[in-house]
Short mmCIF file of C-alpha atoms in Angstrom, two decimals:
data_model
loop_
_atom_site.label_atom_id
_atom_site.label_comp_id
_atom_site.label_asym_id
_atom_site.label_seq_id
_atom_site.Cartn_x
_atom_site.Cartn_y
_atom_site.Cartn_z
CA MET W 1 39.22 44.16 46.55
CA VAL W 2 38.80 47.74 47.99
CA ASP W 3 39.25 50.51 45.30
CA CYS W 4 41.35 52.92 46.83
CA ALA W 5 41.88 55.00 43.58
CA PRO W 6 41.32 58.80 44.13
CA LYS W 7 37.87 60.02 42.89
CA GLU W 8 36.39 63.27 42.12
CA THR W 9 32.61 64.01 42.56
CA ASN W 10 32.57 67.91 42.33
CA LEU W 11 31.59 68.07 38.79
CA LYS W 12 30.91 71.89 39.00
CA ARG W 13 34.44 72.52 40.17
CA VAL W 14 35.73 70.34 37.37
CA LEU W 15 33.94 71.99 34.63
CA LEU W 16 34.38 75.59 35.95
CA GLU W 17 38.11 75.44 36.96
CA ASN W 18 39.45 74.64 33.47
CA ILE W 19 40.73 71.52 35.00
CA PRO W 20 42.60 69.47 32.04
CA LEU W 21 40.66 66.19 31.36
CA LEU W 22 42.02 63.25 29.90
CA ASP W 23 39.06 61.35 27.81
CA LEU W 24 39.60 57.73 27.61
CA ARG W 25 36.61 56.94 25.48
CA ALA W 26 37.01 55.76 21.87
CA PRO W 27 37.48 58.47 19.19
CA VAL W 28 33.89 57.71 17.65
CA GLU W 29 32.44 58.42 21.13
CA PHE W 30 34.72 61.68 21.72
CA ASN W 31 33.99 62.90 18.37
CA ALA W 32 30.16 62.89 19.00
CA GLY W 33 30.80 65.37 21.67
CA ALA W 34 33.22 66.48 24.39
CA PHE W 35 34.13 69.02 26.97
CA PRO W 36 36.37 72.24 26.33
CA GLU W 37 39.35 71.12 28.42
CA SER W 38 39.46 67.69 27.25
CA THR W 39 42.00 65.57 25.39
CA ASN W 40 41.18 62.35 23.80
CA ILE W 41 44.02 59.46 24.45
CA PRO W 42 41.90 56.37 24.15
CA LEU W 43 42.11 53.12 26.20
CA LEU W 44 40.65 51.35 23.22
CA THR W 45 40.42 51.98 19.44
CA ASP W 46 37.03 51.89 17.83
CA GLU W 47 37.42 48.54 16.58
CA GLU W 48 38.60 47.16 19.86
CA ARG W 49 35.81 48.84 21.68
CA HIS W 50 33.22 47.32 19.23
CA LEU W 51 34.57 43.93 19.76
CA ILE W 52 34.93 44.03 23.43
CA GLY W 53 31.32 45.55 23.69
CA ILE W 54 29.91 42.53 21.87
CA ARG W 55 31.87 40.17 24.11
CA TYR W 56 30.56 41.91 27.22
CA LYS W 57 27.01 41.64 26.09
CA THR W 58 27.28 37.94 25.26
CA GLN W 59 29.78 36.86 27.95
CA GLY W 60 30.03 39.23 30.69
CA GLN W 61 32.92 41.55 32.12
CA ASP W 62 35.43 39.02 32.96
CA ALA W 63 35.37 37.55 29.16
CA ALA W 64 35.44 41.45 27.92
CA ILE W 65 38.52 42.14 29.87
CA ALA W 66 40.15 38.92 28.70
CA LEU W 67 39.53 39.97 25.12
CA GLY W 68 40.79 43.46 25.87
CA TYR W 69 44.21 41.96 27.11
CA ALA W 70 44.35 39.65 23.98
CA LEU W 71 43.61 42.47 21.69
CA VAL W 72 46.14 44.90 23.09
CA ASP W 73 49.58 43.39 23.20
CA GLU W 74 52.34 44.63 25.64
CA GLN W 75 53.89 47.06 23.17
CA GLN W 76 50.62 48.92 22.50
CA LYS W 77 49.71 49.03 26.29
CA GLN W 78 53.12 50.55 26.87
CA GLN W 79 52.61 53.02 23.99
CA ARG W 80 49.34 54.24 25.56
CA ILE W 81 50.61 54.19 29.11
CA ALA W 82 53.49 56.62 27.91
CA LYS W 83 50.97 58.75 26.25
CA TRP W 84 48.81 59.22 29.53
CA ALA W 85 51.82 59.70 31.47
CA GLU W 86 52.95 62.54 29.17
CA PHE W 87 49.61 64.22 29.46
CA PHE W 88 49.70 64.10 33.30
CA GLN W 89 53.39 65.23 33.46
CA LYS W 90 52.10 68.28 31.32
CA HIS W 91 48.96 68.52 33.55
CA PRO W 92 49.51 67.53 37.10
CA ASN W 93 46.27 68.86 37.95
CA GLY W 94 44.52 66.69 35.34
CA MET W 95 41.93 64.20 35.88
CA LEU W 96 40.38 61.27 33.76
CA TYR W 97 37.19 59.68 32.72
CA CYS W 98 35.60 57.35 30.66
CA PHE W 99 31.87 56.95 29.63
CA ARG W 100 30.56 56.21 32.96
CA GLY W 101 33.59 56.58 35.16
CA GLY W 102 33.74 52.62 35.41
CA LEU W 103 36.12 49.82 34.22
CA ARG W 104 38.07 51.99 31.69
CA SER W 105 38.89 54.66 34.12
CA ARG W 106 39.76 52.12 36.85
CA LEU W 107 42.00 50.05 34.59
CA THR W 108 43.87 53.32 33.30
CA GLN W 109 44.22 54.67 36.77
CA ARG W 110 45.86 51.04 37.73
CA MET W 111 48.09 50.97 34.71
CA LEU W 112 49.40 54.58 35.32
CA MET W 113 50.12 53.65 39.00
CA ASP W 114 51.98 50.51 38.34
CA ALA W 115 53.84 51.54 35.30
CA ALA W 116 54.44 55.13 35.72
CA GLY W 117 54.01 55.80 39.56
CA ILE W 118 51.45 58.52 38.47
CA THR W 119 48.32 58.68 40.65
CA VAL W 120 45.37 60.77 39.12
CA PRO W 121 41.58 60.94 40.08
CA ARG W 122 38.98 59.56 38.02
CA ILE W 123 35.59 61.53 37.73
CA VAL W 124 32.75 59.56 39.22
CA GLY W 125 30.07 58.86 36.73
CA GLY W 126 32.44 59.90 33.92
CA TYR W 127 31.26 61.65 30.74
CA LYS W 128 27.60 60.68 31.21
CA ALA W 129 27.47 62.23 34.68
CA MET W 130 29.03 65.52 33.63
CA ARG W 131 26.75 65.74 30.49
CA ARG W 132 23.80 65.25 32.66
CA PHE W 133 24.94 67.76 34.96
CA LEU W 134 25.28 70.36 32.21
CA LEU W 135 22.01 69.59 30.91
CA ASP W 136 20.22 70.21 34.20
CA ARG W 137 22.24 73.36 34.75
CA LEU W 138 21.29 74.65 31.23
CA GLU W 139 17.63 73.98 32.10
CA ALA W 140 17.99 75.87 35.21
CA ASP W 141 20.25 78.97 33.97
CA ALA W 142 18.16 79.37 31.00
CA VAL W 143 15.35 80.25 33.25
CA GLU W 144 17.29 81.92 36.07
CA ALA W 145 19.91 83.87 34.26
CA LYS W 146 19.18 87.71 33.65
CA LEU W 147 19.82 87.61 29.86
CA VAL W 148 20.04 90.51 27.69
CA VAL W 149 20.08 90.06 23.81
CA LEU W 150 22.26 92.49 21.47
CA GLY W 151 20.72 92.96 18.15
CA GLY W 152 21.72 95.05 15.06
CA ARG W 153 21.81 94.97 11.46
CA THR W 154 24.51 92.77 9.72
CA GLY W 155 27.86 94.17 9.95
CA THR W 156 27.23 96.65 13.05
CA GLY W 157 30.12 95.06 14.87
CA LYS W 158 27.86 92.99 17.41
CA THR W 159 30.48 90.45 18.16
CA MET W 160 33.26 93.02 18.79
CA LEU W 161 30.89 94.91 21.25
CA LEU W 162 29.97 91.72 22.87
CA ASN W 163 33.50 90.81 23.74
CA GLN W 164 34.04 94.31 25.42
CA CYS W 165 31.02 93.56 27.82
CA GLU W 166 32.76 91.18 30.24
CA ARG W 167 29.81 89.37 31.03
CA PHE W 168 28.62 87.70 27.90
CA VAL W 169 28.51 84.40 25.88
CA ASP W 170 29.66 84.36 22.42
CA LEU W 171 27.27 81.99 20.59
CA GLU W 172 28.77 82.25 17.23
CA GLY W 173 32.37 82.02 18.58
CA ILE W 174 31.43 78.83 20.38
CA ALA W 175 29.52 77.59 17.27
CA HIS W 176 32.55 78.51 14.91
CA HIS W 177 30.06 80.01 12.41
CA LYS W 178 28.97 83.87 11.84
CA GLY W 179 25.23 82.85 11.59
CA SER W 180 24.76 83.69 7.93
CA ALA W 181 24.91 82.16 4.57
CA PHE W 182 28.42 83.83 4.25
CA GLY W 183 29.43 82.70 7.89
CA GLN W 184 30.96 79.30 7.60
CA GLU W 185 34.43 79.48 9.25
CA LEU W 186 37.49 77.65 7.58
CA GLU W 187 37.28 75.17 10.43
CA ALA W 188 34.28 72.65 10.55
CA GLN W 189 31.68 73.52 13.19
CA PRO W 190 32.06 71.36 16.31
CA PRO W 191 29.65 68.69 17.11
CA GLN W 192 26.32 69.84 18.59
CA ILE W 193 26.80 68.39 21.93
CA SER W 194 30.26 69.99 22.33
CA ILE W 195 28.80 73.42 21.59
CA ASP W 196 25.77 72.73 24.06
CA ASN W 197 28.48 71.84 26.55
CA GLU W 198 30.53 74.87 26.08
CA ILE W 199 27.70 77.19 26.04
CA THR W 200 26.44 75.89 29.38
CA ILE W 201 29.83 75.97 30.95
CA ALA W 202 30.20 79.85 29.89
CA LEU W 203 26.56 80.59 31.17
CA MET W 204 27.41 78.90 34.48
CA ARG W 205 30.78 80.74 34.58
CA ASN W 206 29.17 83.93 34.15
CA ARG W 207 26.67 83.24 37.01
CA VAL W 208 29.04 82.00 39.82
CA ALA W 209 30.27 85.28 41.06
CA ARG W 210 27.41 87.34 40.57
CA PRO W 211 24.07 85.18 39.97
CA ASP W 212 21.75 88.15 39.34
CA ALA W 213 23.94 90.38 37.05
CA PRO W 214 22.87 90.43 33.41
CA ILE W 215 24.74 88.26 30.93
CA MET W 216 24.67 89.54 27.13
CA LEU W 217 24.13 87.22 23.97
CA GLU W 218 24.03 88.15 20.41
CA ASP W 219 20.56 87.76 18.80
CA GLU W 220 20.53 84.82 16.73
CA GLY W 221 18.20 82.61 14.87
CA SER W 222 17.40 79.01 16.11
CA LYS W 223 20.18 77.71 13.95
CA ILE W 224 23.83 79.18 13.67
CA GLY W 225 25.22 77.46 10.66
CA ALA W 226 24.44 73.71 10.80
CA ARG W 227 23.97 73.83 14.59
CA SER W 228 20.98 74.71 16.76
CA VAL W 229 20.72 76.92 19.67
CA SER W 230 19.46 74.38 22.54
CA PRO W 231 15.69 75.03 23.06
CA PRO W 232 15.82 75.92 26.75
CA LEU W 233 18.28 78.83 25.90
CA TRP W 234 16.44 79.82 22.60
CA GLU W 235 13.02 80.27 24.32
CA ALA W 236 14.70 82.45 27.05
CA MET W 237 16.41 84.50 24.50
CA GLN W 238 12.97 85.07 23.04
CA ASN W 239 11.55 86.65 26.07
CA ALA W 240 14.85 88.59 26.95
CA PRO W 241 15.18 92.52 26.98
CA LEU W 242 16.76 93.54 23.54
CA VAL W 243 19.54 96.18 23.00
CA VAL W 244 19.89 97.42 19.41
CA LEU W 245 23.21 98.41 17.94
CA HIS W 246 23.28 101.30 15.26
CA THR W 247 26.21 101.82 12.94
CA PRO W 248 26.37 103.80 9.82
CA VAL W 249 26.23 101.75 6.73
CA GLU W 250 29.86 102.97 5.58
CA LYS W 251 31.24 101.37 8.92
CA ARG W 252 29.18 98.28 8.22
CA ILE W 253 30.57 97.87 4.74
CA GLU W 254 34.19 98.20 6.11
CA GLN W 255 33.42 95.69 9.14
CA VAL W 256 31.92 93.13 6.55
CA PHE W 257 34.94 93.60 4.27
CA ASP W 258 37.30 93.01 6.95
CA ASP W 259 35.48 90.01 8.52
CA TYR W 260 34.56 88.19 5.44
CA ILE W 261 37.37 89.25 2.90
CA THR W 262 40.71 90.44 4.62
CA ILE W 263 40.75 87.99 7.69
CA ARG W 264 39.65 85.02 5.69
CA LEU W 265 42.06 85.55 2.82
CA GLN W 266 44.95 86.07 5.47
CA LYS W 267 43.90 82.77 6.96
CA LEU W 268 43.76 80.99 3.63
CA ILE W 269 47.10 82.38 2.59
CA ARG W 270 48.63 80.74 5.93
CA LEU W 271 47.01 77.47 5.08
CA PHE W 272 47.34 77.21 1.20
CA GLY W 273 49.53 80.11 -0.28
CA ARG W 274 48.27 83.05 -2.04
CA GLU W 275 47.16 81.55 -5.38
CA GLN W 276 45.20 78.82 -3.88
CA ALA W 277 43.88 81.06 -1.15
CA GLU W 278 42.26 83.41 -3.81
CA GLU W 279 40.72 80.66 -5.69
CA THR W 280 39.13 79.23 -2.35
CA LEU W 281 37.65 82.56 -1.38
CA LYS W 282 36.10 82.86 -4.71
CA THR W 283 34.76 79.55 -4.41
CA ASN W 284 33.34 80.23 -0.97
CA ILE W 285 31.73 83.67 -1.70
CA LEU W 286 30.12 82.20 -4.95
CA GLN W 287 28.97 79.07 -3.09
CA SER W 288 27.37 81.51 -0.32
CA LEU W 289 25.55 83.51 -2.98
CA ASP W 290 24.36 80.30 -4.38
CA ALA W 291 22.84 79.37 -1.12
CA ILE W 292 20.48 82.47 -1.17
CA LYS W 293 19.79 82.13 -5.03
CA LYS W 294 16.03 81.63 -4.63
CA ARG W 295 15.61 84.53 -2.13
CA LEU W 296 17.64 86.83 -4.31
CA GLY W 297 15.73 85.85 -7.54
CA HIS W 298 17.45 84.47 -10.66
CA THR W 299 18.38 87.92 -12.31
CA ARG W 300 19.68 89.51 -9.15
CA TYR W 301 21.71 86.43 -8.32
CA LYS W 302 23.48 86.37 -11.83
CA GLU W 303 24.14 90.22 -11.31
CA LEU W 304 25.67 89.74 -7.94
CA SER W 305 27.58 86.58 -8.81
CA ALA W 306 29.23 88.58 -11.81
CA LEU W 307 30.06 91.46 -9.49
CA ALA W 308 31.49 89.19 -6.85
CA LEU W 309 33.86 87.32 -9.35
CA THR W 310 34.71 90.73 -11.03
CA GLY W 311 35.30 92.58 -7.79
CA LEU W 312 37.47 89.74 -6.32
CA ASN W 313 39.61 89.46 -9.31
CA HIS W 314 40.37 93.43 -9.26
CA TYR W 315 40.98 93.18 -5.62
CA PHE W 316 43.52 90.30 -6.09
CA ALA W 317 45.31 91.94 -8.87
CA SER W 318 45.35 95.56 -7.59
CA GLY W 319 43.94 95.74 -4.28
CA ASP W 320 40.99 97.76 -5.64
CA LYS W 321 38.12 97.34 -3.10
CA HIS W 322 35.36 99.16 -5.16
CA GLY W 323 33.70 96.09 -6.64
CA ILE W 324 33.72 94.14 -3.54
CA GLU W 325 32.43 97.07 -1.41
CA SER W 326 29.69 97.54 -3.95
CA LEU W 327 28.64 93.89 -3.56
CA ILE W 328 28.72 94.06 0.09
CA GLU W 329 26.48 97.28 -0.07
CA GLN W 330 24.04 95.72 -2.45
CA LEU W 331 23.74 92.60 -0.10
CA LEU W 332 23.11 94.72 3.13
CA ILE W 333 20.69 97.17 1.72
CA GLY W 334 19.05 94.95 -0.51
CA TYR W 335 18.88 91.50 1.03
CA TYR W 336 20.02 91.65 4.75
CA ASP W 337 18.46 94.89 5.95
CA PRO W 338 14.87 94.13 4.67
CA MET W 339 15.01 90.65 6.69
CA TYR W 340 16.32 92.42 9.75
CA ASP W 341 13.72 95.21 9.79
CA TYR W 342 10.84 92.66 9.36
CA GLN W 343 12.24 90.78 12.37
CA ILE W 344 13.03 93.61 14.67
CA ASN W 345 9.49 95.01 13.85
CA LYS W 346 8.19 91.87 15.68
CA LYS W 347 10.60 92.50 18.64
CA LYS W 348 9.91 96.06 19.43
CA HIS W 349 8.30 95.70 22.64
CA ARG W 350 11.33 94.01 24.00
CA ILE W 351 13.80 96.78 23.07
CA VAL W 352 15.24 98.46 26.31
CA PHE W 353 17.98 100.38 24.73
CA GLN W 354 19.35 101.65 21.25
CA GLY W 355 22.57 103.40 20.40
CA THR W 356 25.97 103.39 18.98
CA GLU W 357 28.88 100.90 20.18
CA THR W 358 30.09 103.58 22.84
CA GLU W 359 26.57 104.44 24.05
CA ILE W 360 25.58 100.75 24.51
CA ARG W 361 28.82 99.96 26.12
CA ASP W 362 28.34 102.74 28.67
CA TRP W 363 24.82 101.77 29.22
CA TRP W 364 25.94 98.19 29.77
CA PHE W 365 28.57 98.90 32.38
CA SER W 366 26.10 101.15 34.28
CA THR W 367 23.55 98.43 34.16
CA CYS W 368 25.91 95.53 35.26
CA ASP W 369 26.99 97.93 38.48
CA LEU W 370 23.58 98.25 39.58
#
């Protein structure tokens, strides 16, 4: 029988144009890695996929299909079709895919057409083809892209400046982590594969209109929280020109307080209410201090932990920020700055510009206009 169902082969267009994607893979597959615009409404549950996979290996495709029909009764089938139909009613330009763009995709296309009169394209090669496409693109773009790395001490406001520069990739934003011992966000970090996919798409999107124009990224270690910067990109960043942001320590303290205390407390209050939010923030700060205990030394760790606890209690009770600001200042000057100075000293030969936020922004726009 001839397969006349619509197909999509232009993977670059799919990934660049924010096309809504229906991912038919089982949850265990989706949770291992996905694409930014994808929604998981699986054809099979994890258990069903496992059992059908065994049947396919031992008895072949026909037997596996027969088992699938036996495992999924008519009511379950209609429920799944209804969810798919709802997705495509909301996203009429959407497409679907499974792992290889094969049987699961074709079956879903057929069921949607027969039961709901909905015809949608399936992506040829499915998830595997898109993943391979992005891996190849990252290898190429890491070498070919004109990267510029933005450095600066902790709290200088690098992320804020980065987001004003138009042509940029926010590695910390994609990784959901601020990159330090205190940088864990409330939401868990995405899987490594999902992060790599999104970074590659962001790089590709920046290069489409102007392949030779510079792209700015924040200076990062090889790891951002529990996730890694992919080796091709990391190597390219180590050879890229470096721009250094300078900000007075008073503004840095204010920035860190806003990022790690004010904004996080507001998020926690929305989730848990004030009392639990305050306790959670205390726990998070103390755990972060514990993570750098060895580098601080026992005595210094004890002093800063006591200061954190006292300072947070005063802030929660009266709004007095003095204790927390003192903690931040001591961590910046006594812990983070010496580490930064050591690292930047090894990168001096790569520095092409240094300045304030305004000076770097002006320099950047003039550079991009060349």
